[in-house]
Every structure is written in structure tokens, then in C-alpha cells.
PDB file of C-alpha atoms in Angstrom:
ATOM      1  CA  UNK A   1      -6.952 -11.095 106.060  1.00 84.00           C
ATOM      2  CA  UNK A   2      -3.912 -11.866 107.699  1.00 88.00           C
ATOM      3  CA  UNK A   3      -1.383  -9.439 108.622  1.00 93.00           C
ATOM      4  CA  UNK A   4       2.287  -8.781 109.995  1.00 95.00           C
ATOM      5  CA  UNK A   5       3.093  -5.477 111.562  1.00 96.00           C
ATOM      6  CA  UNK A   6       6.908  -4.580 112.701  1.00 95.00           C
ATOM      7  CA  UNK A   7       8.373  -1.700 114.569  1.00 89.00           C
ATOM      8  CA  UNK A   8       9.640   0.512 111.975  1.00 87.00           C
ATOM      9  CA  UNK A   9      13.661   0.995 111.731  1.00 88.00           C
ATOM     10  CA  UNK A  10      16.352   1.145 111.146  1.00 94.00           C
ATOM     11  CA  UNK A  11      17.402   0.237 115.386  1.00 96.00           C
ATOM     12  CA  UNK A  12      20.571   1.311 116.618  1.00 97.00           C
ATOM     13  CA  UNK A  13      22.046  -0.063 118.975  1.00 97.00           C
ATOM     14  CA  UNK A  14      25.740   0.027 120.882  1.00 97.00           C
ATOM     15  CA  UNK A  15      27.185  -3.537 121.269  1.00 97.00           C
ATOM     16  CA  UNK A  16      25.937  -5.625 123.991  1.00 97.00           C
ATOM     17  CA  UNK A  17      23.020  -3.479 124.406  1.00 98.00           C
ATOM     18  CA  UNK A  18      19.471  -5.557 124.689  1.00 98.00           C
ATOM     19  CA  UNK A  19      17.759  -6.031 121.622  1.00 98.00           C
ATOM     20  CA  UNK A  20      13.477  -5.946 121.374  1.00 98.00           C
ATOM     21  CA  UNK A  21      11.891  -5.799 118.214  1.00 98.00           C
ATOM     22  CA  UNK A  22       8.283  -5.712 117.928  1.00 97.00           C
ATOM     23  CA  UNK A  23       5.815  -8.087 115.933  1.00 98.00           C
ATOM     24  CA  UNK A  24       2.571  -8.367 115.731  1.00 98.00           C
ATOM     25  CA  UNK A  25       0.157 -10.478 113.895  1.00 97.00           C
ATOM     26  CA  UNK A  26      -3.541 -10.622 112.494  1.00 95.00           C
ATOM     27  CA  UNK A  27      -4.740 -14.229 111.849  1.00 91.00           C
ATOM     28  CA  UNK A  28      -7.475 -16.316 112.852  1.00 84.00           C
ATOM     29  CA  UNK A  29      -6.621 -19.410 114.443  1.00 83.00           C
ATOM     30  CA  UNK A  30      -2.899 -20.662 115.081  1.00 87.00           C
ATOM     31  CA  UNK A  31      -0.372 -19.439 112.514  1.00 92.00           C
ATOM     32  CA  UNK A  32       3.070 -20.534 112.674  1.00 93.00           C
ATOM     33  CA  UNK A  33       5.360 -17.846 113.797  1.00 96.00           C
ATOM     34  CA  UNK A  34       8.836 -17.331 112.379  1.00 96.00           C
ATOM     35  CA  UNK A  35      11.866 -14.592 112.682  1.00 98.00           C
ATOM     36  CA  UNK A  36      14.060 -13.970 109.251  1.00 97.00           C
ATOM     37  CA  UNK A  37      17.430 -12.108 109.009  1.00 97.00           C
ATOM     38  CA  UNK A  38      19.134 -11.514 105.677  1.00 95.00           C
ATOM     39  CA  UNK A  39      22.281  -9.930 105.650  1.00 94.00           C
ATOM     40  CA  UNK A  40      22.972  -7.334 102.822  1.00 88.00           C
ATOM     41  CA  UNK A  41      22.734  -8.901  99.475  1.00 85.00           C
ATOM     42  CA  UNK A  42      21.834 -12.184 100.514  1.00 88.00           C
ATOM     43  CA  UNK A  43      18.814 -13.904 101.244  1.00 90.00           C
ATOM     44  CA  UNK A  44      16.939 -14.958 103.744  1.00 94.00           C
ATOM     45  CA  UNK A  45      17.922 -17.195 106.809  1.00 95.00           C
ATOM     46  CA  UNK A  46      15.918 -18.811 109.399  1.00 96.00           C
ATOM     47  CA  UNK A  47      16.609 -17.320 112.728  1.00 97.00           C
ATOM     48  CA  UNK A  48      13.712 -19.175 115.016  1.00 97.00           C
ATOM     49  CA  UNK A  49      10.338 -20.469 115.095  1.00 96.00           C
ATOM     50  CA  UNK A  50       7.771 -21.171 116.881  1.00 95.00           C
ATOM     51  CA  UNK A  51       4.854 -23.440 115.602  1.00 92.00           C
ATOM     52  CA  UNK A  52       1.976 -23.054 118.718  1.00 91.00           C
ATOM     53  CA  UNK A  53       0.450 -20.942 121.560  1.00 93.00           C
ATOM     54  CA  UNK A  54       3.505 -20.296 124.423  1.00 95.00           C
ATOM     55  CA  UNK A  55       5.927 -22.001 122.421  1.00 96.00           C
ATOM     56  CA  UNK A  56       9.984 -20.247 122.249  1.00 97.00           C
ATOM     57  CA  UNK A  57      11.582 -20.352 119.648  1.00 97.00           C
ATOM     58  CA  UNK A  58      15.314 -19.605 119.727  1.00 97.00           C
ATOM     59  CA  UNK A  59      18.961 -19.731 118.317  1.00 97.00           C
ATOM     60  CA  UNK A  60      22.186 -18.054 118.666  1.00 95.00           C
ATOM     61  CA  UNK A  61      20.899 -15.664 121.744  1.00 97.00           C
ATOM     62  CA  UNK A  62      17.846 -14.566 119.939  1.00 98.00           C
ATOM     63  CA  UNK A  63      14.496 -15.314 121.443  1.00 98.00           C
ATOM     64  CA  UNK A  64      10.739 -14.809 120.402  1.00 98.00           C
ATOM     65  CA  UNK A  65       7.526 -16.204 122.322  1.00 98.00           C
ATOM     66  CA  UNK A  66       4.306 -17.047 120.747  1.00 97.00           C
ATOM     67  CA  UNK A  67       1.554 -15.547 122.590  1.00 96.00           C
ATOM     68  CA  UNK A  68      -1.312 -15.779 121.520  1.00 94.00           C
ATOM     69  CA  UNK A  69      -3.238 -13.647 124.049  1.00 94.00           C
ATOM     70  CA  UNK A  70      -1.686 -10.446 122.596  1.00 96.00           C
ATOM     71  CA  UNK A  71      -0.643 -12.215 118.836  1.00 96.00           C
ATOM     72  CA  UNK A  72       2.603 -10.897 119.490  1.00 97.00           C
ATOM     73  CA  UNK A  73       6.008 -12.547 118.659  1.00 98.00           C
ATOM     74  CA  UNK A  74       8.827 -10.275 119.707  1.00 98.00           C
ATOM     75  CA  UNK A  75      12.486 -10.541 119.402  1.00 98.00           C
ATOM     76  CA  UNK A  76      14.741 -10.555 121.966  1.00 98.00           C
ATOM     77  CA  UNK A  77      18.472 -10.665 122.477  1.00 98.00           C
ATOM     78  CA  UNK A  78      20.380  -9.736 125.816  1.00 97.00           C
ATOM     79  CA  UNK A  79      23.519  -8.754 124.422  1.00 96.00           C
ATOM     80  CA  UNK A  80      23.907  -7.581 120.557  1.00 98.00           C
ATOM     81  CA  UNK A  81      27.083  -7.926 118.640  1.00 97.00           C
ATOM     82  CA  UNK A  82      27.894  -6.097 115.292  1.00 97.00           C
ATOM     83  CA  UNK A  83      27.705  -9.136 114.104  1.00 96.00           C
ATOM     84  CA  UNK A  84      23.772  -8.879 114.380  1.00 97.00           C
ATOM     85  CA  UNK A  85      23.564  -6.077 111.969  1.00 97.00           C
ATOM     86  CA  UNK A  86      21.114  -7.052 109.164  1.00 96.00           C
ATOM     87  CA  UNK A  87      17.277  -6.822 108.210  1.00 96.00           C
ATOM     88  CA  UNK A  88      15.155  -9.093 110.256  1.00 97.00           C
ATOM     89  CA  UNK A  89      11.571  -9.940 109.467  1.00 97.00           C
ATOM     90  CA  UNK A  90       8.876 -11.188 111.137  1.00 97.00           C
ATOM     91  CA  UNK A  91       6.782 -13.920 109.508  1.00 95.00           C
ATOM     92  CA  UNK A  92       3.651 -16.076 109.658  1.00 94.00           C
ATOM     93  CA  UNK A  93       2.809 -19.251 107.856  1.00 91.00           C
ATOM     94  CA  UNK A  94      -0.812 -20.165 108.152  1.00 81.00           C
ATOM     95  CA  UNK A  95      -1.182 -23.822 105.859  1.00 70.00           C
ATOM     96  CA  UNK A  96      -1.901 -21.613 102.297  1.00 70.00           C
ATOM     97  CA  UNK A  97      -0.088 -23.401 100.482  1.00 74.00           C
ATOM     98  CA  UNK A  98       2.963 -22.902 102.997  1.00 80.00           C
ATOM     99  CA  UNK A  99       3.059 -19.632 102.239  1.00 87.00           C
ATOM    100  CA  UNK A 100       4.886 -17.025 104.482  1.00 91.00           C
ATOM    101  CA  UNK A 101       2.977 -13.596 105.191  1.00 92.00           C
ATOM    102  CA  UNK A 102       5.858 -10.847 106.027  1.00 93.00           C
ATOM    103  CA  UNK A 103       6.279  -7.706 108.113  1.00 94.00           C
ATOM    104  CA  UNK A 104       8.139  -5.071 106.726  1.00 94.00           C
ATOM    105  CA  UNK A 105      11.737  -5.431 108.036  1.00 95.00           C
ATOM    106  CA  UNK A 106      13.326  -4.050 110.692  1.00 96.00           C
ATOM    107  CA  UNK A 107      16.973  -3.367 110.030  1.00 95.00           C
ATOM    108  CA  UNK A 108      19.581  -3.084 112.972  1.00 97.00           C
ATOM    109  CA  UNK A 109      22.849  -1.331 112.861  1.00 97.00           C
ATOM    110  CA  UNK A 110      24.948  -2.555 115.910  1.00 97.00           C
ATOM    111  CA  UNK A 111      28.273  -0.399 116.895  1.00 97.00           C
ATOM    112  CA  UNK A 112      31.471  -0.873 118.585  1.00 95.00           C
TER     113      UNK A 112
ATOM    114  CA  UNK B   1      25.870 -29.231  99.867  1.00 66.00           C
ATOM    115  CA  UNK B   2      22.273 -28.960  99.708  1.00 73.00           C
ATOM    116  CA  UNK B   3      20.356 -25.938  98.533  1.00 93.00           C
ATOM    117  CA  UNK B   4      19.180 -23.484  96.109  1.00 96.00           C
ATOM    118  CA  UNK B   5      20.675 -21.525  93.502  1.00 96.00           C
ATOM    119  CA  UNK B   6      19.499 -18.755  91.264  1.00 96.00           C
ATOM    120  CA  UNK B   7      21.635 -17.592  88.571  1.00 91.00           C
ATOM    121  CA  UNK B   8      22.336 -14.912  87.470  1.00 91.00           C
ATOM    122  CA  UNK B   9      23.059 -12.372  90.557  1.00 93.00           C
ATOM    123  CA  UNK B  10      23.024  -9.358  88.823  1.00 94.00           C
ATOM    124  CA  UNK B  11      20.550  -8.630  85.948  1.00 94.00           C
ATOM    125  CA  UNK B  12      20.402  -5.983  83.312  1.00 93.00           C
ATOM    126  CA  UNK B  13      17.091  -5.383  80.633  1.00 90.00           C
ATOM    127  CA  UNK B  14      15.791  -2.694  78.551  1.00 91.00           C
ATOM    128  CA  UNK B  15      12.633  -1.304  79.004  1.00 89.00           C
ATOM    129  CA  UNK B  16      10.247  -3.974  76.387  1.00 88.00           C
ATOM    130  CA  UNK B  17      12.179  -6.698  77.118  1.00 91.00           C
ATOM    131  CA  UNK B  18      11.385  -9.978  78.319  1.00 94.00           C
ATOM    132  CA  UNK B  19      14.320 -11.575  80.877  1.00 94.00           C
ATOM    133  CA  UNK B  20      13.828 -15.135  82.702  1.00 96.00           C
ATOM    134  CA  UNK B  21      15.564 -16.140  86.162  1.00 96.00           C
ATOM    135  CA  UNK B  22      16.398 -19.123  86.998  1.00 97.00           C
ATOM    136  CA  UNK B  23      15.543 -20.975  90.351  1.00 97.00           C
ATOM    137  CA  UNK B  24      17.176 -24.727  91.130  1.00 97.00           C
ATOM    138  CA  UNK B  25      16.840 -26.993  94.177  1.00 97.00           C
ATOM    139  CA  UNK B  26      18.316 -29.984  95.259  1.00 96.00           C
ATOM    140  CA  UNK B  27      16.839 -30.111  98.469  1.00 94.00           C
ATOM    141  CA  UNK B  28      13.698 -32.570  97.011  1.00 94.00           C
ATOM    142  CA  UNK B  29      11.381 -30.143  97.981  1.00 93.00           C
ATOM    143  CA  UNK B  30       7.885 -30.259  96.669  1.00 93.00           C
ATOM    144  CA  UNK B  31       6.893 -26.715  97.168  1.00 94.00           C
ATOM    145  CA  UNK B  32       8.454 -23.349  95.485  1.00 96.00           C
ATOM    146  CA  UNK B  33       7.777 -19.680  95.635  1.00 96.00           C
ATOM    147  CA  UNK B  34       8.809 -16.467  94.245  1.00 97.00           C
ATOM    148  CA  UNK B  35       9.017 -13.382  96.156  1.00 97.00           C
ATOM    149  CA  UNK B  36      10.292  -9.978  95.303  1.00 97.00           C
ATOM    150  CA  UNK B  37      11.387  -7.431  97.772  1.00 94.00           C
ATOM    151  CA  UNK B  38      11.896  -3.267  97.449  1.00 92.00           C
ATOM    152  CA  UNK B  39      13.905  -1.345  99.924  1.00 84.00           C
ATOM    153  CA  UNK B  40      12.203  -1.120 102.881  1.00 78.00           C
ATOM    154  CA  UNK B  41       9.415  -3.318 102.512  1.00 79.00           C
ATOM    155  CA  UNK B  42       8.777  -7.091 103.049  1.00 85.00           C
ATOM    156  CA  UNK B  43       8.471  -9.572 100.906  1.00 93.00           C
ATOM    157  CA  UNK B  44       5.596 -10.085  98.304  1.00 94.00           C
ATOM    158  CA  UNK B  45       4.289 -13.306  97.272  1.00 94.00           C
ATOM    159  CA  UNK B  46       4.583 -13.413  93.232  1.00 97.00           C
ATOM    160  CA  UNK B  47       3.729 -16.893  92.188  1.00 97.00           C
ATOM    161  CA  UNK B  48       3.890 -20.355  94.380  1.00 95.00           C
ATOM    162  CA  UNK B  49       4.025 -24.009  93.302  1.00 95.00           C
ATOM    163  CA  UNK B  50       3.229 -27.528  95.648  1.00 92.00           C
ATOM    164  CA  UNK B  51       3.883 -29.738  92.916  1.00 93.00           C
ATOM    165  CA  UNK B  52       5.368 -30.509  89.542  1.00 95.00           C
ATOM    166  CA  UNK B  53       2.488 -29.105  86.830  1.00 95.00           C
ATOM    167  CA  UNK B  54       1.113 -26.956  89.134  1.00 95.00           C
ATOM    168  CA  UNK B  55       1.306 -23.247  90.387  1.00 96.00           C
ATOM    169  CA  UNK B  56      -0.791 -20.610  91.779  1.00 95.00           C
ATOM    170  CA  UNK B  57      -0.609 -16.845  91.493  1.00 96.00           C
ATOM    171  CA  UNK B  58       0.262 -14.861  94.889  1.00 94.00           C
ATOM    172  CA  UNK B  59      -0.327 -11.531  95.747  1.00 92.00           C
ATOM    173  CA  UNK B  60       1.377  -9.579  92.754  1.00 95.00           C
ATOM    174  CA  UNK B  61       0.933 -12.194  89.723  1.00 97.00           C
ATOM    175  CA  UNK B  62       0.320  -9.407  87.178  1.00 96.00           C
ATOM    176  CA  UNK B  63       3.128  -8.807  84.659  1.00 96.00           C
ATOM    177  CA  UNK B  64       4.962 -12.485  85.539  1.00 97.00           C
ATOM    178  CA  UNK B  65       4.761 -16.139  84.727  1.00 97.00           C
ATOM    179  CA  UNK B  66       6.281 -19.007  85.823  1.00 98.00           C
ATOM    180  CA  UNK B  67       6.572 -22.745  84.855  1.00 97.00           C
ATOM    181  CA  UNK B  68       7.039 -26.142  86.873  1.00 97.00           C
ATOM    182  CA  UNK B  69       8.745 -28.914  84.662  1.00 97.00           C
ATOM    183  CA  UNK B  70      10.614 -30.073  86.691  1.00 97.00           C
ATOM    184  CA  UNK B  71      10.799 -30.807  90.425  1.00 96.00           C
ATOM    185  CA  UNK B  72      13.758 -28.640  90.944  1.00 97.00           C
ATOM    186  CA  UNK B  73      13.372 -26.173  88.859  1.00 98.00           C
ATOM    187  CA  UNK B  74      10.901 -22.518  89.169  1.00 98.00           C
ATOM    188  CA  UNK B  75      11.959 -20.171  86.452  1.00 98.00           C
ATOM    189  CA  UNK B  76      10.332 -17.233  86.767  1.00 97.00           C
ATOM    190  CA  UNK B  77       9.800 -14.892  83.191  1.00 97.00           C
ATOM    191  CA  UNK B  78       9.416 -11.009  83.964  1.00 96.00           C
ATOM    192  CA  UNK B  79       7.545  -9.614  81.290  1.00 94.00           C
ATOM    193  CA  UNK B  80       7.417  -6.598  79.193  1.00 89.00           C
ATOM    194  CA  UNK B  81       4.028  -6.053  80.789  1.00 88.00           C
ATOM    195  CA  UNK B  82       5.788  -5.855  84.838  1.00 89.00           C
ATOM    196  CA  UNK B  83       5.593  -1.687  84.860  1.00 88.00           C
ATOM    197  CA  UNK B  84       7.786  -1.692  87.218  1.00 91.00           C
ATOM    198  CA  UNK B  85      10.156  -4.405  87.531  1.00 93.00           C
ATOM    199  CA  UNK B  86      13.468  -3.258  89.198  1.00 95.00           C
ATOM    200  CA  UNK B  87      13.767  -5.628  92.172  1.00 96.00           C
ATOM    201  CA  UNK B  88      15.776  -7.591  94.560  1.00 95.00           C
ATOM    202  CA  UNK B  89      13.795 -10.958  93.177  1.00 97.00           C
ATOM    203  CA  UNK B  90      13.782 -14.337  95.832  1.00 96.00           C
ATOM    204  CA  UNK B  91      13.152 -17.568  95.241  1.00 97.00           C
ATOM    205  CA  UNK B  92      12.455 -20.057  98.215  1.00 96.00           C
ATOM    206  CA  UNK B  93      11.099 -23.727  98.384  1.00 95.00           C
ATOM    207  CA  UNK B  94       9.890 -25.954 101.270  1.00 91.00           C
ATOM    208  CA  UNK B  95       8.898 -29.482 101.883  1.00 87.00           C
ATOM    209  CA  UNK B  96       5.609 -28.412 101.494  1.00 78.00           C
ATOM    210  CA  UNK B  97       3.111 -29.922 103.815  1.00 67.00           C
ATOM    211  CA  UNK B  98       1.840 -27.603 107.080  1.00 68.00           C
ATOM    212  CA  UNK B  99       2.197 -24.419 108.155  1.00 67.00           C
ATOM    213  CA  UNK B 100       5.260 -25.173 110.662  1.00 75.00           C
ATOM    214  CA  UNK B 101       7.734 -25.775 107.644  1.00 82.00           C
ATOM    215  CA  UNK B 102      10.683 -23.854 107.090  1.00 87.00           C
ATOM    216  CA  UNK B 103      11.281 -21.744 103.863  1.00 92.00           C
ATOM    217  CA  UNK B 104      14.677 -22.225 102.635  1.00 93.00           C
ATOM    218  CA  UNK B 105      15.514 -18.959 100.673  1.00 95.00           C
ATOM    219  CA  UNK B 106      18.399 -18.628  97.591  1.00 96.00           C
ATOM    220  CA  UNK B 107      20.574 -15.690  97.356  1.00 94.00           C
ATOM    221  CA  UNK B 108      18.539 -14.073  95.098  1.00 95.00           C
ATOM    222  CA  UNK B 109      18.567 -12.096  91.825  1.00 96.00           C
ATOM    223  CA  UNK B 110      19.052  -8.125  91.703  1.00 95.00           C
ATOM    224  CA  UNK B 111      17.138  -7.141  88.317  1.00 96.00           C
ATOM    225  CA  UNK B 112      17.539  -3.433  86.820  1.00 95.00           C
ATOM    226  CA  UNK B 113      15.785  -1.997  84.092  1.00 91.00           C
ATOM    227  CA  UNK B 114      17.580   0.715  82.102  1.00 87.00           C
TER     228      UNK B 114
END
């Protein structure tokens, strides 16, 4: 069935240090890809997306490729800011009903 | 503004009781979900609706139900029969459709059992 795997946490990280977090998925076909953060106590909020093969998504710094050759969908960001700390979770979407498929969470703590 | 709401934020039962939490959109989306989330996992699928009338069971269905009256609204009723129901509880809609559409999430409901 399909699957989301991400690095385990929590990532620490001093500020504007680069940022990778790992996702991976299991699918057949072309899911869309998606990145979640949720900051405590909240929900969820739409960080990027990326809806085919090669596509980037982005927004505020943060960037994730679709590739499809390794069904991976990292995160990237060059320069973290406390800001950034929260839970972020890697998602797929594969036309169920819309429903989302989650990884785990990976929660980063950013310092000054 | 538009969005979604669940009320309340903070939720108390006893053990045997029955406790409903409300889910309301005025984004005119067609599709809802319920998820719940325990520390250090992801989110699980409980129940899922496309349309007014209509809902399917997700991935942990047992102990819940959940009723579609209304476009806007997705209550979701935790039941005496959840065995373990303390939960960070989300509820989320989109405008249904393909797989490329966003989930917009609410702020969700922290449930306790005493």
C-alpha cells in the first residue's frame, strides 16, 4: 500500500544552518507530494507542493523536489531561523478520496 | 476570513462517556476528514466525507462516528467504545476533486480522558 517514511527527530539545528529533511514515499503511479508544518498546538499549514515528476515546490526559503526516480521529496532550506521550529510532515495525496497519507513528523528545534 | 473552526479546544470526559466535536467550514468545500494525531506519530485517517450524505471510514474507524448534514459541518462523536481516546483530534476539508488539492487543516481539539 502506500507509504511515507521520514527521518526520525527531533533536528537541531543552530540558526542559519542548512536544513535537509528526508522523505520518502511508496506509491504506484504519480502521487501528489506535499510538506506540512504545525506549530505547537495548532494545526496544520501548507508549506509546499508539488503535484508531478521534477516538479519544486516552494515557499518562504523551503524547497522540496519531486523525483520520481528515487520517490523521494526532501526538504530543504539554506538558512534556518528559530522561527522554523515546529513539526513538519511529509505527505502524499494519491486521488482516494483526496486523502493525505502522512510520515511521522520530524520536529526541528532551531537556536540562537 | 475564511476557514475552519472546531470548538471546543480543550476537552475533558470520563471514562464511559460519549463526547462530540464539532468541525465547521466556510470555505464551500465539498470534502472533509478527521484525523487524530499522538505524540510523535503522523496523522491517522479516522473518517472522510466528499459530499453532503456521504462518508467513508479511514484507517482507524473503530470506536467513532461521524455525520454529514450539512455542507459545512463534520461532527465527529467519540464513543464509549474508542479504548483509547486521549488525542490531539484534526479536522481538515478540501475542494475535493484530484489528488493535487490542498488540505486546509483547523486548529484542532485536545481530548483527555480522566
Amino acid at each position: 500500500g502506500n507509504s511515507v517514511t521520514q527521518m526520525e527527530g527531533p533536528v537541531t539545528l543552530s540558526e542559519e544552518a542548512f536544513l535537509t529533511i528526508n522523505c520518502t514515499y511508496t506509491a504506484t503511479g504519480y502521487p501528489s507530494l506535499f510538506w506540512y508544518v504545525q506549530y505547537p498546538g495548532e494545526g496544520l499549514q501548507l508549506l509546499l507542493k508539488a503535484t508531478k515528476a521534477d516538479d519544486k515546490g516552494s515557499n518562504k526559503g523551503f524547497e522540496a523536489t519531486y523525483r520520481k526516480e528515487t520517490t523521494s521529496f526532501h526538504l530543504e532550506k539554506g538558512s534556518v531561523q528559530v522561527s522554523d521550529s515546529a513539526v513538519y510532515f511529509c505527505a502524499l495525496s494519491h486521488n482516494q478520496g483526496g486523502k493525505l497519507i502522512f510520515g511521522q513528523g520530524t520536529e526541528l528545534s532551531v537556536k540562537p | 476570513d475564511g476557514g475552519i473552526t472546531q470548538s471546543p479546544k480543550y476537552l475533558f470526559r470520563k471514562e464511559g462517556q460519549n463526547v462530540t466535536l464539532s468541525c465547521e467550514q466556510n470555505l464551500n468545500h465539498d470534502a472533509m476528514y478527521w484525523y487524530r494525531q499522538d505524540p510523535g506519530q503522523g496523522l491517522r485517517l479516522i473518517y472522510y466525507s466528499q459530499i453532503v450524505n456521504d462518508f467513508q471510514k479511514g484507517d482507524i474507524a473503530e470506536g467513532y462516528s461521524v455525520s454529514r448534514e450539512k455542507k459545512e459541518s463534520f461532527p465527529l462523536t467519540v464513543t464509549s467504545a474508542q479504548k483509547n481516546p486521549t488525542a490531539f483530534y484534526l479536522c481538515a476539508s478540501n475542494m475535493g476533486g484530484g489528488a493535487g488539492n490542498e488540505q486546509f487543516f483547523g486548529p484542532g481539539t485536545r481530548l483527555t480522558v480522566l
